Coordinates of C-alpha atoms and ligand atoms in Angstrom, one line a residue:
X1 CA 1.0 7.3 41.2
X2 CA 0.6 11.1 41.1
X3 CA 0.4 12.4 37.5
X4 CA 3.6 14.0 36.2
X5 CA 3.6 17.7 35.5
X6 CA 4.4 19.1 32.1
X7 CA 7.3 21.1 33.6
X8 CA 8.9 17.9 34.8
X9 CA 8.7 16.3 31.3
X10 CA 10.1 19.5 29.7
X11 CA 13.3 19.2 31.7
X12 CA 14.2 16.0 29.9
X13 CA 14.5 17.5 26.5
X14 CA 17.8 16.3 24.9
X15 CA 19.7 13.2 23.9
X16 CA 21.2 12.8 27.4
X17 CA 17.7 12.5 28.9
X18 CA 14.7 12.4 26.5
X19 CA 11.2 12.0 27.8
X20 CA 8.1 12.3 25.5
X21 CA 4.3 12.3 26.0
X22 CA 2.1 9.9 24.0
X23 CA -1.6 9.7 24.6
X24 CA -1.3 11.5 28.0
X25 CA 1.5 9.2 29.3
X26 CA 5.2 9.9 29.7
X27 CA 8.0 7.7 28.3
X28 CA 11.7 7.8 28.8
X29 CA 13.1 7.0 25.3
X30 CA 16.7 8.1 26.0
X31 CA 18.2 4.6 25.6
X32 CA 15.8 3.8 22.7
X33 CA 17.0 6.8 20.6
X34 CA 19.8 4.9 18.7
X35 CA 17.4 2.0 17.9
X36 CA 14.6 4.1 16.4
X37 CA 14.2 3.0 12.8
X38 CA 13.2 6.5 11.9
X39 CA 16.4 8.0 13.3
X40 CA 17.0 10.0 16.5
X41 CA 16.2 13.4 15.3
X42 CA 12.5 13.0 14.7
X43 CA 12.2 12.0 18.4
X44 CA 14.5 14.7 19.7
X45 CA 12.3 17.2 17.9
X46 CA 9.6 16.3 20.5
X47 CA 11.9 15.8 23.5
X48 CA 10.2 17.0 26.6
X49 CA 6.9 17.5 24.7
X50 CA 3.7 15.9 23.6
X51 CA 4.3 14.0 20.3
X52 CA 1.0 12.2 20.0
X53 CA -0.1 13.9 16.8
X54 CA 3.2 12.9 15.0
X55 CA 3.3 9.4 16.6
X56 CA -0.3 8.4 15.8
X57 CA -0.3 7.8 12.0
X58 CA 3.0 5.9 11.9
X59 CA 2.9 3.6 14.9
X60 CA 0.3 1.0 15.8
X61 CA -1.1 1.8 19.3
X62 CA 0.7 -1.2 21.0
X63 CA 4.2 0.0 19.7
X64 CA 5.4 1.3 23.1
X65 CA 4.0 -1.7 25.0
X66 CA 5.7 -4.0 22.5
X67 CA 9.1 -2.3 22.1
X68 CA 9.8 -0.1 25.1
X69 CA 10.8 -1.7 28.4
X70 CA 8.1 -1.2 31.1
X71 CA 10.7 0.5 33.3
X72 CA 10.7 3.4 30.8
X73 CA 6.9 3.8 31.1
X74 CA 6.8 6.8 33.5
X75 CA 3.0 7.0 34.0
X76 CA 0.2 9.5 33.4
X77 CA 0.8 13.2 32.8
X78 CA -1.5 16.0 34.0
X79 CA -2.1 17.3 30.5
X80 CA -3.5 20.5 32.0
X81 CA 0.0 21.4 33.0
X82 CA 1.6 20.6 29.6
X83 CA 2.3 23.7 27.6
X84 CA 0.5 23.1 24.3
X85 CA 2.5 24.0 21.2
X86 CA 1.0 27.2 20.0
X87 CA 0.1 26.3 16.4
X88 CA 0.6 29.5 14.5
X89 CA -2.1 30.1 12.0
X90 CA -1.3 27.8 9.1
X91 CA -2.8 29.4 6.0
X92 CA -2.2 26.3 3.9
X93 CA -4.1 24.2 6.5
X94 CA -6.9 26.8 6.6
X95 CA -7.2 26.6 2.8
X96 CA -7.2 22.8 2.9
X97 CA -10.0 22.7 5.5
X98 CA -11.9 25.1 3.2
X99 CA -11.5 22.6 0.4
X100 CA -12.7 19.8 2.7
X101 CA -15.8 21.8 3.5
X102 CA -16.5 22.3 -0.2
X103 CA -15.8 18.8 -1.4
X104 CA -18.4 17.1 -3.7
X105 CA -21.0 14.9 -2.2
X106 CA -20.1 11.2 -2.1
X107 CA -23.0 10.5 -4.4
X108 CA -21.2 12.7 -7.0
X109 CA -18.3 10.2 -7.2
X110 CA -19.0 8.0 -10.2
X111 CA -15.7 6.2 -10.6
X112 CA -12.4 5.5 -8.8
X113 CA -10.7 8.5 -10.4
X114 CA -13.2 10.8 -8.7
X115 CA -12.0 9.7 -5.3
X116 CA -8.4 10.5 -6.3
X117 CA -9.4 14.0 -7.5
X118 CA -11.1 14.8 -4.2
X119 CA -8.3 13.2 -2.1
X120 CA -5.7 15.3 -3.9
X121 CA -7.5 18.5 -3.0
X122 CA -8.4 17.6 0.6
X123 CA -5.6 15.4 2.0
X124 CA -2.8 16.8 4.2
X125 CA 0.3 17.3 2.0
X126 CA 2.3 14.6 3.9
X127 CA -0.5 12.1 3.5
X128 CA -1.1 12.8 -0.2
X129 CA 2.7 12.8 -0.7
X130 CA 3.0 9.3 0.8
X131 CA 0.0 7.7 -0.9
X132 CA 0.3 9.2 -4.3
X133 CA 4.1 9.1 -4.7
X134 CA 5.9 6.6 -6.9
X135 CA 9.6 6.1 -7.8
X136 CA 11.7 8.6 -9.7
X137 CA 9.7 10.1 -12.6
X138 CA 6.6 8.0 -11.8
X139 CA 6.6 6.6 -15.3
X140 CA 6.0 3.0 -14.2
X141 CA 3.1 4.2 -12.1
X142 CA 1.5 5.8 -15.1
X143 CA 2.4 2.8 -17.3
X144 CA 0.6 0.5 -14.9
X145 CA -2.7 2.3 -15.8
X146 CA -1.8 3.0 -19.5
X147 CA -1.0 -0.6 -20.3
X148 CA -4.6 -1.6 -19.8
X149 CA -5.5 0.9 -22.6
X150 CA -3.4 -1.1 -25.1
X151 CA -5.8 -4.1 -24.6
X152 CA -9.2 -4.2 -26.5
X153 CA -12.2 -6.4 -26.1
X154 CA -13.7 -8.9 -28.6
X155 CA -17.1 -9.3 -27.0
X156 CA -19.6 -12.1 -27.8
X157 CA -23.2 -11.3 -28.6
X158 CA -26.5 -13.1 -28.5
X159 CA -25.6 -14.8 -25.3
X160 CA -28.2 -15.0 -22.6
X161 CA -26.7 -12.7 -20.0
X162 CA -29.7 -12.2 -17.8
X163 CA -27.9 -13.6 -14.8
X164 CA -24.4 -12.5 -14.2
X165 CA -22.3 -13.8 -11.3
X166 CA -19.0 -11.9 -10.5
X167 CA -18.1 -14.1 -7.5
X168 CA -15.0 -16.3 -7.4
X169 CA -12.5 -18.1 -5.1
X170 CA -9.0 -17.0 -4.3
X171 CA -6.6 -19.3 -2.5
X172 CA -9.5 -21.5 -1.6
X173 CA -11.5 -18.7 -0.1
X174 CA -14.8 -17.5 -1.5
X175 CA -14.9 -13.8 -2.6
X176 CA -17.8 -11.8 -3.9
X177 CA -15.5 -10.2 -6.5
X178 CA -12.2 -11.1 -8.3
X179 CA -10.4 -8.1 -6.7
X180 CA -9.0 -7.6 -3.2
X181 CA -7.8 -4.7 -1.0
X182 CA -4.0 -4.9 -1.3
X183 CA -1.5 -4.0 1.4
X184 CA -0.7 -0.3 1.7
X185 CA 1.0 1.1 4.7
X186 CA 0.1 3.9 7.1
X187 CA -3.7 3.9 6.9
X188 CA -4.0 6.6 9.6
X189 CA -2.4 9.1 7.2
X190 CA -5.7 8.9 5.4
X191 CA -8.2 8.4 8.2
X192 CA -7.8 8.6 12.0
X193 CA -9.1 5.1 12.3
X194 CA -6.7 3.7 9.7
X195 CA -6.9 0.2 8.2
X196 CA -9.9 -0.9 10.2
X197 CA -12.0 1.4 8.0
X198 CA -10.9 -0.8 5.0
X199 CA -11.7 -3.9 7.1
X200 CA -15.3 -2.8 7.8
X201 CA -16.0 -1.8 4.2
X202 CA -14.4 -5.0 2.9
X203 CA -16.7 -7.0 5.1
X204 CA -19.7 -5.2 3.9
X205 CA -18.9 -6.1 0.3
X206 CA -17.4 -9.5 0.7
X207 CA -14.0 -8.3 -0.4
X208 CA -10.7 -9.9 0.9
X209 CA -8.3 -7.6 2.7
X210 CA -4.5 -8.0 2.8
X211 CA -3.2 -6.6 6.1
X212 CA 0.1 -4.6 5.6
X213 CA 3.1 -5.2 7.9
X214 CA 3.4 -1.4 8.1
X215 CA -0.2 -0.7 9.1
X216 CA -0.9 2.2 11.4
X217 CA -3.4 0.1 13.3
X218 CA -2.1 -2.8 15.4
X219 CA -2.4 -6.2 13.8
X220 CA -4.8 -7.2 16.6
X221 CA -7.0 -4.2 15.9
X222 CA -7.4 -5.1 12.3
X223 CA -8.1 -8.8 13.1
X224 CA -10.5 -7.8 15.8
X225 CA -12.4 -5.6 13.2
X226 CA -12.9 -8.7 11.1
X227 CA -16.6 -9.9 11.2
X228 CA -18.1 -13.3 10.6
X229 CA -16.4 -15.4 7.9
X230 CA -14.5 -12.4 6.6
X231 CA -11.2 -13.3 4.9
X232 CA -7.9 -11.6 5.7
X233 CA -4.4 -12.3 4.3
X234 CA -1.1 -11.1 5.8
X235 CA 1.4 -9.1 3.8
X236 CA 4.9 -9.5 5.2
X237 CA 8.1 -7.4 4.9
X238 CA 10.7 -9.8 6.1
X239 CA 12.7 -8.5 9.1
X240 CA 16.5 -9.0 9.3
X241 CA 15.7 -10.5 12.7
X242 CA 14.1 -13.8 11.7
X243 CA 12.8 -14.4 15.2
X244 CA 10.6 -11.3 14.8
X245 CA 9.4 -12.5 11.4
X246 CA 8.6 -16.0 12.8
X247 CA 6.6 -14.5 15.6
X248 CA 4.6 -12.3 13.2
X249 CA 3.8 -15.1 10.8
X250 CA 2.8 -17.7 13.4
X251 CA 0.7 -15.1 15.3
X252 CA -1.0 -14.2 12.0
X253 CA -1.9 -17.8 11.4
X254 CA -3.1 -18.1 15.0
X255 CA -5.3 -15.0 14.4
X256 CA -6.9 -16.6 11.4
X257 CA -5.1 -15.1 8.4
X258 CA -5.7 -17.4 5.4
X259 CA -2.5 -16.6 3.4
X260 CA 1.0 -15.2 3.6
X261 CA 2.0 -12.7 0.9
X262 CA 5.8 -12.2 1.1
X263 CA 6.8 -8.9 -0.5
X264 CA 10.0 -9.3 -2.5
X265 CA 10.2 -6.2 -4.7
X266 CA 11.4 -3.9 -1.9
X267 CA 14.8 -5.0 -0.5
X268 CA 15.1 -1.3 -0.2
X269 CA 12.1 1.1 -0.5
X270 CA 12.1 3.1 -3.7
X271 CA 12.9 6.8 -4.0
X272 CA 9.6 8.6 -3.8
X273 CA 10.2 12.2 -4.3
X274 CA 6.7 13.6 -3.5
X275 CA 6.9 11.7 -0.2
X276 CA 10.4 13.1 0.4
X277 CA 9.3 16.6 -0.4
X278 CA 6.6 16.5 2.2
X279 CA 9.5 16.1 4.7
X280 CA 7.9 13.4 6.6
X281 CA 10.8 13.3 9.1
X282 CA 13.8 15.3 9.9
X283 CA 17.2 14.0 8.7
X284 CA 18.4 11.5 11.3
X285 CA 20.8 8.7 11.8
X286 CA 19.9 5.3 10.3
X287 CA 20.6 3.3 13.4
X288 CA 20.3 -0.1 11.6
X289 CA 23.6 0.6 9.8
X290 CA 24.8 3.2 12.3
X291 CA 25.5 5.5 9.4
X292 CA 24.2 9.0 8.7
X293 CA 21.3 8.6 6.2
X294 CA 19.1 11.4 5.2
X295 CA 15.8 10.5 6.8
X296 CA 14.1 13.3 5.0
X297 CA 13.5 10.5 2.6
X298 CA 9.9 10.7 3.8
X299 CA 7.8 8.2 5.5
X300 CA 9.0 5.3 3.3
X301 CA 12.6 5.3 4.4
X302 CA 11.8 6.2 7.9
X303 CA 9.7 3.1 8.5
X304 CA 11.5 0.5 6.4
X305 CA 15.1 0.1 7.6
X306 CA 14.2 -3.2 9.3
X307 CA 13.5 -4.9 5.9
X308 CA 16.0 -7.7 5.1
X309 CA 17.7 -7.2 1.7
X310 CA 19.4 -10.6 1.9
X311 CA 16.0 -12.4 1.5
X312 CA 16.3 -15.0 -1.3
X313 CA 14.7 -18.2 -2.8
X314 CA 16.7 -20.3 -0.3
X315 CA 14.5 -18.8 2.5
X316 CA 11.2 -20.2 1.1
X317 CA 11.6 -23.7 2.8
X318 CA 12.1 -22.0 6.2
X319 CA 8.8 -20.1 5.7
X320 CA 7.1 -23.4 4.7
X321 CA 8.5 -24.9 7.9
X322 CA 7.0 -22.2 10.2
X323 CA 3.5 -21.9 8.7
X324 CA 0.7 -23.9 7.1
X325 CA -0.7 -20.8 5.3
X326 CA -0.4 -20.7 1.5
X327 CA 2.7 -18.7 0.6
X328 CA 2.4 -16.1 -2.2
X329 CA 5.4 -14.2 -3.5
X330 CA 4.3 -10.5 -4.0
X331 CA 6.3 -8.4 -6.4
X332 CA 7.3 -10.9 -9.1
X333 CA 8.1 -9.2 -12.4
X334 CA 9.3 -11.9 -14.9
X335 CA 8.0 -15.3 -15.9
X336 CA 11.3 -17.0 -14.9
X337 CA 10.6 -16.1 -11.3
X338 CA 7.0 -17.4 -11.6
X339 CA 8.5 -20.7 -12.6
X340 CA 10.9 -20.5 -9.6
X341 CA 7.9 -19.9 -7.3
X342 CA 6.2 -23.0 -8.8
X343 CA 9.4 -25.0 -8.2
X344 CA 9.7 -23.7 -4.7
X345 CA 6.2 -25.0 -3.9
X346 CA 4.6 -21.6 -3.5
X347 CA 0.8 -21.4 -3.9
X348 CA 0.8 -18.1 -5.7
X349 CA 2.5 -15.0 -7.0
X350 CA 1.5 -11.3 -7.4
X351 CA 2.8 -9.9 -10.6
X352 CA 3.4 -6.4 -9.3
X353 CA 5.9 -3.5 -9.3
X354 CA 4.5 -2.1 -6.0
X355 CA 2.3 0.5 -7.7
X356 CA 5.4 2.0 -9.4
X357 CA 6.9 2.8 -6.0
X358 CA 10.0 0.6 -6.4
X359 CA 12.0 0.1 -9.7
X360 CA 11.3 2.7 -12.2
X361 CA 10.7 1.3 -15.7
X362 CA 9.6 -2.0 -14.3
X363 CA 6.8 -3.3 -16.6
X364 CA 3.1 -3.3 -15.6
X365 CA 1.5 -6.3 -13.9
X366 CA -0.8 -6.8 -16.9
X367 CA 2.1 -7.0 -19.4
X368 CA 4.0 -9.5 -17.2
X369 CA 0.8 -11.5 -17.0
X370 CA 0.5 -11.6 -20.7
X371 CA 4.1 -12.8 -20.9
X372 CA 3.6 -15.4 -18.2
X373 CA 0.5 -17.3 -18.9
X374 CA 1.4 -18.7 -22.4
X375 CA 4.7 -19.9 -21.0
X376 CA 3.0 -21.6 -18.0
X377 CA 0.5 -23.3 -20.4
X378 CA 3.4 -24.5 -22.6
X379 CA 5.0 -26.1 -19.6
X380 CA 1.8 -27.4 -18.2
X381 CA 2.2 -25.4 -15.1
X382 CA -0.8 -23.1 -15.3
X383 CA -2.8 -25.0 -12.7
X384 CA 0.2 -25.3 -10.3
X385 CA 0.0 -21.8 -9.0
X386 CA -2.5 -18.9 -8.7
X387 CA -1.5 -15.7 -10.4
X388 CA -2.5 -12.3 -9.0
X389 CA -1.7 -8.9 -10.4
X390 CA -1.9 -5.4 -9.1
X391 CA -1.1 -1.8 -10.2
X392 CA -3.0 0.9 -12.0
X393 CA -6.4 -0.9 -11.8
X394 CA -9.0 1.8 -11.9
X395 CA -11.9 0.3 -13.8
X396 CA -13.7 -3.0 -13.8
X397 CA -12.6 -3.4 -17.4
X398 CA -9.1 -3.5 -16.1
X399 CA -10.1 -6.3 -13.7
X400 CA -11.8 -8.2 -16.5
X401 CA -8.8 -7.9 -18.8
X402 CA -6.6 -9.4 -16.1
X403 CA -9.0 -12.3 -15.5
X404 CA -9.3 -12.9 -19.2
X405 CA -5.5 -13.2 -19.4
X406 CA -5.4 -15.7 -16.6
X407 CA -5.2 -13.8 -13.3
X408 CA -7.1 -15.4 -10.4
X409 CA -7.6 -11.9 -8.8
X410 CA -6.5 -8.3 -8.9
X411 CA -5.2 -6.2 -6.0
X412 CA -6.3 -2.6 -5.7
X413 CA -4.3 -0.1 -3.6
X414 CA -4.5 3.7 -4.0
X415 CA -8.2 4.0 -5.1
X416 CA -9.4 2.5 -1.8
X417 CA -6.9 4.7 0.2
X418 CA -8.2 7.8 -1.6
X419 CA -11.8 6.8 -1.1
X420 CA -11.1 6.3 2.6
X421 CA -9.1 9.6 2.9
X422 CA -11.8 11.6 1.2
X423 CA -15.0 10.1 2.6
X424 CA -14.1 7.5 5.3
X425 CA -15.8 4.1 5.4
X426 CA -18.8 5.2 3.2
X427 CA -16.2 6.3 0.6
X428 CA -14.6 2.8 0.5
X429 CA -18.0 1.1 0.4
X430 CA -19.1 3.3 -2.5
X431 CA -15.8 2.6 -4.4
X432 CA -16.4 -1.1 -4.0
X433 CA -20.0 -0.8 -5.1
X434 CA -19.1 1.2 -8.1
X435 CA -16.6 -1.4 -9.2
X436 CA -19.1 -4.2 -8.6
X437 CA -21.7 -2.4 -10.8
X438 CA -19.1 -1.8 -13.5
X439 CA -18.1 -5.5 -13.3
X440 CA -21.6 -6.7 -13.7
X441 CA -22.4 -4.3 -16.6
X442 CA -19.1 -5.1 -18.5
X443 CA -19.5 -8.9 -18.0
X444 CA -23.0 -8.6 -19.6
X445 CA -21.6 -6.5 -22.5
X446 CA -18.8 -9.0 -23.0
X447 CA -21.3 -11.8 -23.3
X448 CA -20.3 -13.7 -20.2
X449 CA -22.3 -14.9 -17.2
X450 CA -19.6 -16.2 -14.9
X451 CA -16.0 -15.4 -14.1
X452 CA -14.9 -18.8 -15.3
X453 CA -16.1 -17.9 -18.8
X454 CA -13.6 -15.1 -19.1
X455 CA -10.6 -16.1 -21.4
X456 CA -8.0 -14.6 -23.7
X457 CA -10.2 -15.0 -26.8
X458 CA -12.3 -12.1 -25.5
X459 CA -9.2 -9.8 -25.9
X460 CA -7.1 -8.3 -28.6
X461 CA -3.7 -7.8 -27.0
X462 CA -1.6 -7.2 -30.1
X463 CA -0.7 -3.7 -29.0
X464 CA 0.1 -4.6 -25.4
X465 CA 3.8 -5.3 -25.9
X466 CA 4.5 -2.3 -28.2
X467 CA 5.3 0.6 -26.0
X468 CA 4.7 3.1 -28.8
X469 CA 4.3 5.9 -26.3
X470 CA 5.9 6.0 -23.0
X471 CA 3.8 7.8 -20.4
X472 CA 4.7 11.5 -20.3
X473 CA 7.9 12.3 -18.5
X474 CA 6.3 15.1 -16.6
X475 CA 9.4 16.4 -14.7
X476 CA 11.7 16.4 -17.7
X477 CA 9.0 18.1 -19.8
X478 CA 8.4 20.7 -17.2
X479 CA 12.0 21.7 -16.6
X480 CA 13.8 21.0 -19.9
X481 CA 14.0 24.2 -22.0
X482 CA 13.2 22.9 -25.5
X483 CA 14.6 25.4 -28.0
X484 CA 11.3 26.3 -29.5
X485 CA 12.4 28.1 -32.6
X486 CA 15.4 28.0 -34.9
X487 CA 16.2 31.6 -34.0
X488 CA 16.7 30.5 -30.4
X489 CA 19.2 27.8 -31.4
X490 CA 22.9 28.6 -30.6
X491 CA 24.7 29.8 -33.8
Ligands
FNS501 C1 -0.1 3.1 -2.7 C2 0.7 2.3 -1.7 C3 1.2 1.0 -2.1 C4 2.0 0.3 -1.3 C5 2.3 0.8 0.0 C6 1.9 2.0 0.4 C7 1.1 2.8 -0.5 C8 0.6 4.2 0.0 N1 3.2 0.0 0.8 S1 4.6 0.8 1.1 O1 4.4 1.8 2.1 O2 5.5 -0.2 1.6 O3 5.1 1.3 -0.2 C9 3.2 -1.3 0.7 C10 3.5 -2.2 1.7 O4 3.6 -1.8 2.9 N2 3.7 -3.5 1.4 C11 3.5 -4.0 0.1 O5 3.7 -5.2 -0.1 N3 3.1 -3.2 -0.9 C12 2.9 -1.9 -0.6 N4 2.3 -1.1 -1.6 C13 2.1 -1.6 -2.9 C14 0.6 -2.1 -3.1 O6 0.5 -3.4 -2.3 C15 0.3 -2.4 -4.5 O7 1.3 -3.2 -5.1 C16 0.0 -1.1 -5.3 O8 -0.6 -0.2 -4.5 C17 -0.9 -1.4 -6.5 O9 -1.0 -0.3 -7.3 P1 -2.2 0.8 -7.1 O10 -2.0 1.6 -5.9 O11 -2.2 1.5 -8.4 O12 -3.5 -0.1 -7.0

């Protein structure tokens, strides 16, 4: 088949006939337009043109093969005949590339915060907006980290701590550390290779990886990047179409995933204004409901309209009927639901508020953990379920506090994304190594040799439940005009 010319593609540039180019091939997406979860307008913006750059970070490479009928695959394009968009000089992009060129050496990153600082200065605005944003005033996101600072240690001394072992097991799998790479979507916003960068670094450090439903890489790419006995879990957003969900779950089990984490705190994705501001997509029509929704809600809204808000506890038996993988409920935020998860026969929960990206003023994972464990012990249920937490973990002391309070393991999201975005795979490996070094040192200073020795007697949590200071309400503080002096007060 002779290659199509750019001029032929360019003639199909509206809703009546819409052809696009992706990776040097042409596709007729006219009939697909109303089904696109991200709305029609973002596709029409590229009608008749090459949309590879926009397509890449959001869609796994097998998307078109999976979701566009073969008859709409028009074949190769002679890219020499395609009029390339003349990118006018973008001063902002030039400045960003300057900052990339001047970024600190990787060896000058000493903790997870350093990666965030570099990522903030060097990432594209859209990518930073998506990774860093949280819901509303981002107070829960800051509380996630602040809550750890209301917990103090009661270390033991004169304990022989020459040999320290920070390894553990999670859901029956060995792990070199009691933390894992949690599910975070759209890895290619941070690195052109996307989630497989996290896979390779996780393998190097014996860290378990949770594969996100909304990965930029295809599921197979991430599984194929797994090496040796490396452990991967699947994070699932449940699709309104249960046949699609069943196919995803059973294929994940076939590909060797060792656990299924069902995300339940996002019946609708939160309102993340930094992400919205970066205008990830043009306003479009939300085809799922057939109504006009403002798709300039950023990446989050553009990629999540398939999620089923009707999901409920009554669906758990169905999941147990379609898979043998342990089932963990991710996004539990009160002890009553932990007990429901035990009663439903789930193997675990993640106490999490989605990194503050969902319900603003949800409590931190660590505070929910401190509420949960005493109740489970009172009911004799503490060994019936594995408790994980995530959110705001930036130091090994955070991990140790969680384990002392009864968590089996801790999920870490943004820090590994920032390390990847700033320094690629070497960045993620250094972030993991820094955490391991901190773990070992702090175990020694706590007077413990092994993870099993960590317990709540090593902590003073009296302040944890008293929210004496809410994290600063930055937006309000920066826009509200406090009447500074009596003279300025209205008479
Ligand atoms: C930072 C981040 C988090 C996301 C995330 C994407 C990003 C960029 N996405 S999201 O697009 O839907 O919001 C997911 C996701 O795909 N599925 C999920 O279960 N949690 C998602 N989470 C939440 C994540 O699994 C952890 O709960 C959260 O990141 C933990 O907080 P830290 O980032 O502070 O470690």
